[in-house]
mmCIF file of C-alpha atoms in Angstrom:
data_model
loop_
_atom_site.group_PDB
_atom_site.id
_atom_site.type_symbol
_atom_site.label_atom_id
_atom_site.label_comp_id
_atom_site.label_asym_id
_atom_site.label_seq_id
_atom_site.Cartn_x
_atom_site.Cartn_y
_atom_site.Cartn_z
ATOM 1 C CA UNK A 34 -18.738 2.655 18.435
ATOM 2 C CA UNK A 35 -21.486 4.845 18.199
ATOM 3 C CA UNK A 36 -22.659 6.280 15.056
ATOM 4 C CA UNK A 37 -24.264 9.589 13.880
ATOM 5 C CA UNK A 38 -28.186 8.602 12.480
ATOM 6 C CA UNK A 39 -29.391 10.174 9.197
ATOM 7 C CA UNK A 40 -32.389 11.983 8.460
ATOM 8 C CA UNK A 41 -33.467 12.761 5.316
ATOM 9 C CA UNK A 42 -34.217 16.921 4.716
ATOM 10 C CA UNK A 43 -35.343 18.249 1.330
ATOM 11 C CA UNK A 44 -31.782 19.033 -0.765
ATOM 12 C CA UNK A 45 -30.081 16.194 0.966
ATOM 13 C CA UNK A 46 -27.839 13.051 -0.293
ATOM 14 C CA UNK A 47 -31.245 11.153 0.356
ATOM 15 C CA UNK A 48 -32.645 13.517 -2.615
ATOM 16 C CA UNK A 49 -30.766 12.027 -5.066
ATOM 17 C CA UNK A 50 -32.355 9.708 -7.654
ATOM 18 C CA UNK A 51 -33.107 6.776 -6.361
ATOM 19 C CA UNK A 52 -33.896 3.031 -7.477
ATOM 20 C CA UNK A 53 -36.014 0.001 -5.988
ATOM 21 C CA UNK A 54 -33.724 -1.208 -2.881
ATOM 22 C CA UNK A 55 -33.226 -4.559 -2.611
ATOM 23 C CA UNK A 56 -34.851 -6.796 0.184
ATOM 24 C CA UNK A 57 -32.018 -7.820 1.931
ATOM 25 C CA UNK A 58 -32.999 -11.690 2.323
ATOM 26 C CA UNK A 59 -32.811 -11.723 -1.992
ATOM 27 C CA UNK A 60 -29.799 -13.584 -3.187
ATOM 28 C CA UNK A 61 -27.429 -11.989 -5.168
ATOM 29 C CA UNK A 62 -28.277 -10.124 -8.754
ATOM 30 C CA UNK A 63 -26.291 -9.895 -11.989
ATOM 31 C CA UNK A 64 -23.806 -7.372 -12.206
ATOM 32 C CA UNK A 65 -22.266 -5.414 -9.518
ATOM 33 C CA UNK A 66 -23.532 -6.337 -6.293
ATOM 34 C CA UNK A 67 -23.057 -4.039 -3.020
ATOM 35 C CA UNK A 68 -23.595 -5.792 0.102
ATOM 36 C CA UNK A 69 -23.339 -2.675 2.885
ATOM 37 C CA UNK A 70 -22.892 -4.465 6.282
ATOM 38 C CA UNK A 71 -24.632 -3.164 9.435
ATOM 39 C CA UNK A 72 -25.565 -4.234 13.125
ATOM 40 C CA UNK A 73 -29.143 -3.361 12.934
ATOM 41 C CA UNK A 74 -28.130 0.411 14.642
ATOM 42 C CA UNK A 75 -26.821 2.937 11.878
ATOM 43 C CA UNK A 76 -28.653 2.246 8.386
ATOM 44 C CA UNK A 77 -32.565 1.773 7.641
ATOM 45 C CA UNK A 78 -34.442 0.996 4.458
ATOM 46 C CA UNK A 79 -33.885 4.919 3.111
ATOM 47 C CA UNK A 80 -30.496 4.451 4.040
ATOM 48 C CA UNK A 81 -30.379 1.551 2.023
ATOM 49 C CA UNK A 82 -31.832 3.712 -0.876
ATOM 50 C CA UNK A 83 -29.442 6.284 -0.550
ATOM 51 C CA UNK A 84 -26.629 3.765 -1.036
ATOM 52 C CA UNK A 85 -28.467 2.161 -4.053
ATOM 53 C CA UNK A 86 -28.814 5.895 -5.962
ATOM 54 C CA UNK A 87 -24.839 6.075 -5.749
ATOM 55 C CA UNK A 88 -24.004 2.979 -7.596
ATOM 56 C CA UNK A 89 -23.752 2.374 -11.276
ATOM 57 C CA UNK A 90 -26.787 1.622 -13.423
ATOM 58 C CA UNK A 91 -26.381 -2.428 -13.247
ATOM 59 C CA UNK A 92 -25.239 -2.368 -9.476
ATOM 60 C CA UNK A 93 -27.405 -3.915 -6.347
ATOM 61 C CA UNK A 94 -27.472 -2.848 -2.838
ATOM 62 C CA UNK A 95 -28.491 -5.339 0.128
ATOM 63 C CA UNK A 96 -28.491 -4.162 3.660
ATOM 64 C CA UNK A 97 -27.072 -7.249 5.879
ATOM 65 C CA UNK A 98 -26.022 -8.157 9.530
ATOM 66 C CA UNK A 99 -21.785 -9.067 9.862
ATOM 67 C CA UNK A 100 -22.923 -12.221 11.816
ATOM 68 C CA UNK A 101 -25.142 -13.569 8.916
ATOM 69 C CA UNK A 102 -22.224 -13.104 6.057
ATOM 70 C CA UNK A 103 -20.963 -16.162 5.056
ATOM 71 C CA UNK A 104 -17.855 -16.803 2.476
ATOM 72 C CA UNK A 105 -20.355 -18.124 -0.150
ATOM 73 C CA UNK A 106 -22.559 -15.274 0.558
ATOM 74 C CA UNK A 107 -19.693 -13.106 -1.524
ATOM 75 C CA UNK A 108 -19.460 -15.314 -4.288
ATOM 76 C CA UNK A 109 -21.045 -12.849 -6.941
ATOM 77 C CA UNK A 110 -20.508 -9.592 -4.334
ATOM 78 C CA UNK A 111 -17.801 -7.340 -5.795
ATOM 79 C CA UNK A 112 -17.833 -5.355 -3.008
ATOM 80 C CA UNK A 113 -18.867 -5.363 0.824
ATOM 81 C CA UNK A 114 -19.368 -2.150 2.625
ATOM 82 C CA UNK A 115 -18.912 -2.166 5.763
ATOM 83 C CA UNK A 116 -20.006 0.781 7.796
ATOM 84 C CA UNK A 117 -18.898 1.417 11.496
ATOM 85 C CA UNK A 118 -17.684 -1.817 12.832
ATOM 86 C CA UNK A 119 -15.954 -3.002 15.667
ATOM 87 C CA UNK A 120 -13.205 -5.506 15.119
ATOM 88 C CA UNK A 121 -15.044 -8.615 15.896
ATOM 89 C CA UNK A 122 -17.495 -7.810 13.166
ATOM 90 C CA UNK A 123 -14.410 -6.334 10.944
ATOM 91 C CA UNK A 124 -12.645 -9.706 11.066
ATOM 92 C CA UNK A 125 -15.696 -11.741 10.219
ATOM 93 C CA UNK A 126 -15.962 -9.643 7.223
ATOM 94 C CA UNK A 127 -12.120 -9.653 6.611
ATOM 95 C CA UNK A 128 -11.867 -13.734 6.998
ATOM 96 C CA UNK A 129 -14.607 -14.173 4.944
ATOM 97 C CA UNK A 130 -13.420 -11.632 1.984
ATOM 98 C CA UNK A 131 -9.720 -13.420 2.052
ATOM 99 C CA UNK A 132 -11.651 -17.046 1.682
ATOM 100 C CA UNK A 133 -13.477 -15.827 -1.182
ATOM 101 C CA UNK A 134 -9.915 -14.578 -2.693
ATOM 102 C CA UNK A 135 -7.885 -17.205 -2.429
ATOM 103 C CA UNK A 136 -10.475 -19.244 -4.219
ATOM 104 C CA UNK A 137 -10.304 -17.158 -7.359
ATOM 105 C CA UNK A 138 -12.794 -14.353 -6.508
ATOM 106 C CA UNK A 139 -12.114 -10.468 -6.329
ATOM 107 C CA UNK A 140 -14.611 -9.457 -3.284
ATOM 108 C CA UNK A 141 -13.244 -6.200 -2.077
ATOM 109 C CA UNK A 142 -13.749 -5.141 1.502
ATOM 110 C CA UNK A 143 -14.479 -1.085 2.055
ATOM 111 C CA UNK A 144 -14.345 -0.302 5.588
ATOM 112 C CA UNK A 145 -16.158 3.193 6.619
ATOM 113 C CA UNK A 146 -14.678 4.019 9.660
ATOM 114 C CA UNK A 147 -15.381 7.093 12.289
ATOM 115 C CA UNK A 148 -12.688 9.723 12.917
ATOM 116 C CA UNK A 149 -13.078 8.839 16.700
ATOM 117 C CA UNK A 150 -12.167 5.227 15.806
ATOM 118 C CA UNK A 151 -8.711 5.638 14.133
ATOM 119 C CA UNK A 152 -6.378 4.358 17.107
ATOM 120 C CA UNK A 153 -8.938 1.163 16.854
ATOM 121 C CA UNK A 154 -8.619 1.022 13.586
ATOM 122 C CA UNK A 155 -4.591 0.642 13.443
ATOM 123 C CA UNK A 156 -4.378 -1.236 15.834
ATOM 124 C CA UNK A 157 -6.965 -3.737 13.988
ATOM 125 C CA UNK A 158 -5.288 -3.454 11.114
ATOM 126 C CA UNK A 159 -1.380 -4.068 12.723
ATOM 127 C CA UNK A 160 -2.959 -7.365 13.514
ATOM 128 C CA UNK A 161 -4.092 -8.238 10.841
ATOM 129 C CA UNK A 162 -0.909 -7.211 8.928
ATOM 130 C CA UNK A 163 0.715 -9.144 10.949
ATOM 131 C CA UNK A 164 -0.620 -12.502 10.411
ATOM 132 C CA UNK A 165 -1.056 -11.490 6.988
ATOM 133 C CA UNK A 166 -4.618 -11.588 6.992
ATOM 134 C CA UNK A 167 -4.839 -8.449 5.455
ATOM 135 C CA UNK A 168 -6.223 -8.847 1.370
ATOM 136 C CA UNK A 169 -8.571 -6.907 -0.604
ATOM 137 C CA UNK A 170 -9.339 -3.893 1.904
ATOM 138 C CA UNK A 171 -10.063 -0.178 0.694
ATOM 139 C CA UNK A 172 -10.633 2.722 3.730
ATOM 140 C CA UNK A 173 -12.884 5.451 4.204
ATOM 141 C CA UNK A 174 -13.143 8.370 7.315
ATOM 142 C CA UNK A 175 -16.362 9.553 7.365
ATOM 143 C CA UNK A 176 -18.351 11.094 10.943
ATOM 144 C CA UNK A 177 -21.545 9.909 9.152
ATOM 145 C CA UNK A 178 -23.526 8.042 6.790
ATOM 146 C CA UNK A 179 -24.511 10.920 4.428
ATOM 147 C CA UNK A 180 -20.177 11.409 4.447
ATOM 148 C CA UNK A 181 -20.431 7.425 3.267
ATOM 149 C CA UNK A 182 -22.288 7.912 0.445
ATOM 150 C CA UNK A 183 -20.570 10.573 -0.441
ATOM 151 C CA UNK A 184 -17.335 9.184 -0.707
ATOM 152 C CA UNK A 185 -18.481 6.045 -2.012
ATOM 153 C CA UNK A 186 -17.832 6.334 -5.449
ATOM 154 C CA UNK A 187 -14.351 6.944 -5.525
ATOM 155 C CA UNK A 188 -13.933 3.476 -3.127
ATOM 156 C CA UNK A 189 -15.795 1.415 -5.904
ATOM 157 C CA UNK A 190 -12.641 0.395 -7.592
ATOM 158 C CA UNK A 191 -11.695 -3.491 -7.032
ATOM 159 C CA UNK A 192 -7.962 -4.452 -5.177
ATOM 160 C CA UNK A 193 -5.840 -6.115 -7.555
ATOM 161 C CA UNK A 194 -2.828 -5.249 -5.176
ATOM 162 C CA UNK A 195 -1.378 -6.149 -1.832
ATOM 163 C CA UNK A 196 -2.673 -4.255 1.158
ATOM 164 C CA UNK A 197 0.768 -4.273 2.951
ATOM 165 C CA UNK A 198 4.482 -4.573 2.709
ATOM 166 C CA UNK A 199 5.893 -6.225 5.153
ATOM 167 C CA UNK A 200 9.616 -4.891 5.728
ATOM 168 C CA UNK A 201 12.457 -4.293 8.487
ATOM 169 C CA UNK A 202 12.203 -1.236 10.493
ATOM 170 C CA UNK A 203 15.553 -1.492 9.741
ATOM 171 C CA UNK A 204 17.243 -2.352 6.232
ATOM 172 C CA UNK A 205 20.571 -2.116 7.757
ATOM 173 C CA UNK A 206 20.598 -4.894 10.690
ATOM 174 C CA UNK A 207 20.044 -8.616 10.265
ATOM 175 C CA UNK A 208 16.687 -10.133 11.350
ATOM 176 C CA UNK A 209 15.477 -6.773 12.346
ATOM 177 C CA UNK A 210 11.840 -6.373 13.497
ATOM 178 C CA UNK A 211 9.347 -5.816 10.542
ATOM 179 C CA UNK A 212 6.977 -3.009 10.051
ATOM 180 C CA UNK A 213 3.792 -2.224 8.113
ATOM 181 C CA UNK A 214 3.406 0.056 5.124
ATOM 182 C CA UNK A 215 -0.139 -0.068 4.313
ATOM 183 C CA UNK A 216 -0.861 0.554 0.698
ATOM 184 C CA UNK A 217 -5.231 1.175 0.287
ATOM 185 C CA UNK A 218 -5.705 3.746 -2.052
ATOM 186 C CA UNK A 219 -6.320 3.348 -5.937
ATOM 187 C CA UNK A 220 -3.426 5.832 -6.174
ATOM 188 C CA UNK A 221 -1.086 4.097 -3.883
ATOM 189 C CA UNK A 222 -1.749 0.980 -5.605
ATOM 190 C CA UNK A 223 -1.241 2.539 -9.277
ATOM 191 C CA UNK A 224 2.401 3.183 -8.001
ATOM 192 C CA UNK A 225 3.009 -0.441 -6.618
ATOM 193 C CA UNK A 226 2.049 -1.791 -9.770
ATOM 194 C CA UNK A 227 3.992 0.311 -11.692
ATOM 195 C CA UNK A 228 6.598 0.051 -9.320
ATOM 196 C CA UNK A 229 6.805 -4.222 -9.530
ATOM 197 C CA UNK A 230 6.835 -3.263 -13.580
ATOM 198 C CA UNK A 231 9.833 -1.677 -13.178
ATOM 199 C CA UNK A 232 11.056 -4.710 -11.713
ATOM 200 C CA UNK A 233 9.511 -7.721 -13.905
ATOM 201 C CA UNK A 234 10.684 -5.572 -17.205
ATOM 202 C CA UNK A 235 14.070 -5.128 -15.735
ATOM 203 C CA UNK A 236 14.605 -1.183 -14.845
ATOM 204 C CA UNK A 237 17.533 -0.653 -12.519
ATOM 205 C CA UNK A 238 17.712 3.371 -12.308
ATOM 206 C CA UNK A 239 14.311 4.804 -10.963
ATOM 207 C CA UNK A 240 13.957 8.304 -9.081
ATOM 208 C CA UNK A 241 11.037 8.118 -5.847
ATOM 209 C CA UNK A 242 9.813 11.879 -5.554
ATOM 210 C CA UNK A 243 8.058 12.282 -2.128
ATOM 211 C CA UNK A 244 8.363 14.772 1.232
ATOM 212 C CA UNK A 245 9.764 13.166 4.324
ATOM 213 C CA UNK A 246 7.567 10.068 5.760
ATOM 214 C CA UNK A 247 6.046 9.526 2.444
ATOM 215 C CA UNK A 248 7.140 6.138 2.250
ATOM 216 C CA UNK A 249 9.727 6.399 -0.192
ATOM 217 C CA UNK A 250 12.170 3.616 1.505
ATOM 218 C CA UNK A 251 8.993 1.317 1.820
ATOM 219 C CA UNK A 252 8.748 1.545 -2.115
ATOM 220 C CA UNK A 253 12.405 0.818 -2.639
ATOM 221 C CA UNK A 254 12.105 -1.917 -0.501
ATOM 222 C CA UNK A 255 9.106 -3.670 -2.364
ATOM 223 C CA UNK A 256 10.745 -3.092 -5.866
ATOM 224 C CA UNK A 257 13.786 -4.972 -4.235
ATOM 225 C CA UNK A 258 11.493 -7.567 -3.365
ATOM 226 C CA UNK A 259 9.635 -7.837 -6.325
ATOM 227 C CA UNK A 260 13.439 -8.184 -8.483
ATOM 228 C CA UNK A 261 14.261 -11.116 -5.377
ATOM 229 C CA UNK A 262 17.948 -10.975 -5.778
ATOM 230 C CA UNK A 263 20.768 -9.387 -4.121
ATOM 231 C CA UNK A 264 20.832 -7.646 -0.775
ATOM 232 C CA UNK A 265 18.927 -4.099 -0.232
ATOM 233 C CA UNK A 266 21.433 -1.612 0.890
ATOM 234 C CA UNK A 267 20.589 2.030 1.843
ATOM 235 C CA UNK A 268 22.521 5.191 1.874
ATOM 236 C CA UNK A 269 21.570 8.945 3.129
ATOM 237 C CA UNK A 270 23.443 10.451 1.159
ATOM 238 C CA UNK A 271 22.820 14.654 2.651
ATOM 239 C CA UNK A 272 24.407 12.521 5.589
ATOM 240 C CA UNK A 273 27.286 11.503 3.940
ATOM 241 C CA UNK A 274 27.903 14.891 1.623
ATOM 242 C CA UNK A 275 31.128 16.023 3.147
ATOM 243 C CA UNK A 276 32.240 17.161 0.253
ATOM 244 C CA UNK A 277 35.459 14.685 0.856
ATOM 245 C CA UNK A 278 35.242 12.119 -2.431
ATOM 246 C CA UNK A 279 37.630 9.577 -0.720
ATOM 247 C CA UNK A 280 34.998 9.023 1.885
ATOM 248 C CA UNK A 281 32.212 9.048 -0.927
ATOM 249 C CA UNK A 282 34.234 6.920 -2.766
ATOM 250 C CA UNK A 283 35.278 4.523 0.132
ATOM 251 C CA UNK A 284 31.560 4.610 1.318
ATOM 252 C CA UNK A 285 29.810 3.816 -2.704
ATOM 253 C CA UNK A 286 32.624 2.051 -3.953
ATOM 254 C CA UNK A 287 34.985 0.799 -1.525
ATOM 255 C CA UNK A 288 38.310 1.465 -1.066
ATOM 256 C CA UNK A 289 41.518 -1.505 -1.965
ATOM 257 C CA UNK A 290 44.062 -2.517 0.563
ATOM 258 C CA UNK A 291 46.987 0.167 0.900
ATOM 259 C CA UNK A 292 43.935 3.138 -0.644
ATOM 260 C CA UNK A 293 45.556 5.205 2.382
ATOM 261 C CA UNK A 294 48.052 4.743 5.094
ATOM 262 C CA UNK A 295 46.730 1.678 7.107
ATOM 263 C CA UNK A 296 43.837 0.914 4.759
ATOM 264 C CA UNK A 297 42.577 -2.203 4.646
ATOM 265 C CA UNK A 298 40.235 -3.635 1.801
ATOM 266 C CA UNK A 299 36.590 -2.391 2.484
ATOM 267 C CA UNK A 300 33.674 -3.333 0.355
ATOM 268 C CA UNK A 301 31.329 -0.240 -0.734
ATOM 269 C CA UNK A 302 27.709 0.228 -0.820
ATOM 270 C CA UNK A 303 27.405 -0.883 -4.225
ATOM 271 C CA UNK A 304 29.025 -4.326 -4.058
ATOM 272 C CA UNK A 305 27.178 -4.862 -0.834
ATOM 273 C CA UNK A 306 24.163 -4.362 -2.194
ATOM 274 C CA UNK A 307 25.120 -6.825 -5.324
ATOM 275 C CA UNK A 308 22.421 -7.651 -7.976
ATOM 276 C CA UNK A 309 20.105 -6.148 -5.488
ATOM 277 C CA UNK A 310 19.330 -2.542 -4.683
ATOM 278 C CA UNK A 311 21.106 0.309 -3.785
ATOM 279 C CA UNK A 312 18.596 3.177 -2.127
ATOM 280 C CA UNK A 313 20.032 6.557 -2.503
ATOM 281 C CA UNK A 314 18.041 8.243 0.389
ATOM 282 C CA UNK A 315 17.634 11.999 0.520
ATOM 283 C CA UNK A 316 19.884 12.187 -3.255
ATOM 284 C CA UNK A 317 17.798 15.867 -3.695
ATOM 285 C CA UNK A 318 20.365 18.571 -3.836
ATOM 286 C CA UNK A 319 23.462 16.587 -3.668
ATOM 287 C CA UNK A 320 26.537 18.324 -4.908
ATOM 288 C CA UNK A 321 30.177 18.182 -5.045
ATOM 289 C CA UNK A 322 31.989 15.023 -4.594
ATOM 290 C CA UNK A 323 28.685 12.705 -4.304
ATOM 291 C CA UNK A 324 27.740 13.975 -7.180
ATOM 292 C CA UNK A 325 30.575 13.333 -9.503
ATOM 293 C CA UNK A 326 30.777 10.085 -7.680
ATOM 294 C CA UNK A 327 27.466 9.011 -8.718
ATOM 295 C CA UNK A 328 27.525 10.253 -12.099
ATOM 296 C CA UNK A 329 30.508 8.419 -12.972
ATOM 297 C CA UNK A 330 28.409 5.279 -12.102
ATOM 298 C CA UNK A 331 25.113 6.517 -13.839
ATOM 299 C CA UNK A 332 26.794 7.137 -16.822
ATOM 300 C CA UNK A 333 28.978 4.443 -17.788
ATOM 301 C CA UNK A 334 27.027 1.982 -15.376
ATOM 302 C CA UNK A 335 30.814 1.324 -13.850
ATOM 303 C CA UNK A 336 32.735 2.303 -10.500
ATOM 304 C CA UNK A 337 35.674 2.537 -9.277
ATOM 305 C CA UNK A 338 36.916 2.046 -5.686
ATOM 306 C CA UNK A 339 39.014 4.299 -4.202
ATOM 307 C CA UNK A 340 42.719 3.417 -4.885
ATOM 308 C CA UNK A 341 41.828 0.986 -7.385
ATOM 309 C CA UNK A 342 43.350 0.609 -10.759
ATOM 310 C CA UNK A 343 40.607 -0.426 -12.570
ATOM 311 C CA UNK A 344 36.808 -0.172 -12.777
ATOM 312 C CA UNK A 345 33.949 -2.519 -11.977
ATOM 313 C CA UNK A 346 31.024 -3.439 -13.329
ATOM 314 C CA UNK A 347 27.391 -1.884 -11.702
ATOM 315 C CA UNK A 348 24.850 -4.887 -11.006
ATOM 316 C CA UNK A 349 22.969 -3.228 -8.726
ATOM 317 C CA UNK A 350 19.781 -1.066 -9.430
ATOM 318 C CA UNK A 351 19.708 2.205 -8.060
ATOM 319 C CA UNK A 352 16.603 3.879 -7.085
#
C-alpha cells in the first residue's frame, strides 16, 4: 500500500500545540498510552508529534514497527494505532490485541486505512470474522496522515462491544450460510448495547427505525440471540398486505383444521417463532387487515387463529 507523506506548512495539523514525543524504545507511561504502528515508510519523529498534540493531557504516543509488537507490549496500551497496513502486519496487531483481551485487558485496535484499500480491507476483515478473530477493532478512511490525526479523536473511545454478528444470510432456512454484520462505530455499538438491554431486562415490543440495508434484520437477530430462546421468525409484512385478513390471519396466527373448505391445521408466524422473536420487516405504513391483525395482538398481548374459537397467549417478542 502506498501512502501519501506529510509535510509540515505554517497553518497546518503539524501547527498545533505540541508536547515532548516519546522515544519509541521507552516502555510504557501512566495513563493513556498510544502506540501508532508503522513500517518505517509513512510517519517520522514530527509525525509522531503531531499524533502526541491530539491526545488528552495524560496520554503518550510511541512510534513502533508491527513486527516488534508483542502481546505484553499492550499490557498498559489502551489503544494501538495502526496506520496503513497490509494484512500480514494487520493480523499481528489483531492476534496480539485479542491475547491481551481475553486476559482481562481492554487494548483497542484503530485501523487507519486508505480509500484505495477498502476491497483489502473487507476481505481482511471477512476472515477474520470468520474465525472469529475479530475483538476490539475501531476503523478509520483517511488518504493521509494529516486526515489521521484529524479524525483521531473521535476513534479514542475503548470497545466494550462485539465487532461482529455472526448470523444466517437466511433466517428462514435451516443451517443456512452465515454472514457478517460488522458493528465498529461508538454509535453502532451504543445501539447493541442498548439493544442486548432490551433483552437482559426483558422488553418484548421494540420498533428498529432505519432506510433499506441499514441493518435492521441484523439487530433483530442479535436481540434474539442475546434473549437465547425460541426460534427467530421473520415476516415482510408490505409483502404480505393484501388487504385479505384470512391470509394475515392464517400467515400471524395460523389457521385450525376445517378454518376453510379443505383447511388443514397450519401453525402461524407467531407460534413458530415461540418464546423467541417475531421480526415484523418493512411494518412502516401497514394498513388495513395487517393492521387490525397486529393490533389485536399488541394490545391485549393475545391472538387468535383464524377459525379458532378461542385466543392464545403471545410469548413471542416482537420487534
Amino acid at each position: 500500500m502506498q501512502a501519501t507523506s506529510l509535510e509540515s506548512p505554517e497553518g497546518s495539523v503539524f501547527a498545533r500545540k505540541q508536547r515532548p514525543a516519546i522515544d519509541a524504545d521507552a516502555g510504557p507511561q501512566q495513563g493513556n498510552y498510544l502506540i501508532a504502528v508503522d513500517d518505517g515508510r509513512h510517519a517520522t519523529a514530527e509525525d509522531q508529534r503531531a499524533l502526541q498534540a491530539v491526545l488528552p493531557e495524560n496520554a503518550r504516543c510511541a512510534l513502533r514497527e508491527s513486527a516488534a509488537i508483542k502481546a505484553r507490549d499492550l499490557a498498559n496500551a489502551q489503544f494501538v494505532l495502526a496506520l496503513f497496513s497490509d494484512a500480514q502486519s494487520m493480523d499481528r496487531l489483531a492476534d496480539a490485541v485479542q491475547q491481551v483481551r481475553e486476559g482481562g485487558g481492554t487494548t483497542t485496535l484503530i485501523l487507519a486505512v486508505q480509500p484505495s484499500a477498502l476491497a483489502a480491507l473487507g476481505r481482511w476483515l471477512s476472515q477474520r470474522a470468520e474465525s472469529e478473530r475479530l475483538v476490539g477493532t475501531r476503523l478509520m478512511v483517511a488518504g493521509s496522515l494529516a486526515e489521521v490525526i484529524e479524525q483521531l479523536p473521535k476513534r479514542l473511545i475503548p470497545v466494550q462491544e462485539c465487532n461482529v454478528i455472526r448470523m444466517p444470510q437466511s433466517t428462514e432456512i435451516e443451517n443456512a450460510p452465515k454472514s457478517s454484520f460488522f458493528t465498529f462505530s461508538p454509535q453502532i455499538q451504543d445501539l447493541i448495547r442498548r439493544i442486548r438491554a432490551f433483552a437482559d431486562n426483558g422488553i418484548t415490543r421494540a420498533y428498529l427505525l432505519g432506510g433499506p440495508g441499514s441493518g435492521k434484520t441484523s439487530l433483530a437477530y442479535y436481540y434474539y440471540l442475546s434473549r437465547r430462546k425460541g426460534r427467530f421468525v421473520s415476516v415482510n409484512l408490505l409483502a404480505e398486505d393484501t388487504g385479505d385478513k384470512s391470509a394475515v390471519k392464517s400467515l400471524l396466527c395460523g389457521h385450525v383444521p376445517g378454518a376453510f373448505p379443505g383447511a388443514g391445521a397450519r401453525a402461524g408466524a407467531f407460534d413458530i417463532a415461540q418464546d423467541g422473536v417475531c421480526f415484523l420487516d418493512e411494518s412502516h405504513g401497514v394498513m388495513g387487515a395487517v393492521m387490525e391483525t397486529l393490533m389485536e395482538a399488541l394490545d391485549n398481548g393475545q391472538y387468535m387463529p383464524y377459525g379458532a374459537a378461542a385466543k392464545r397467549p403471545l410469548k413471542c417478542a416482537l420487534i
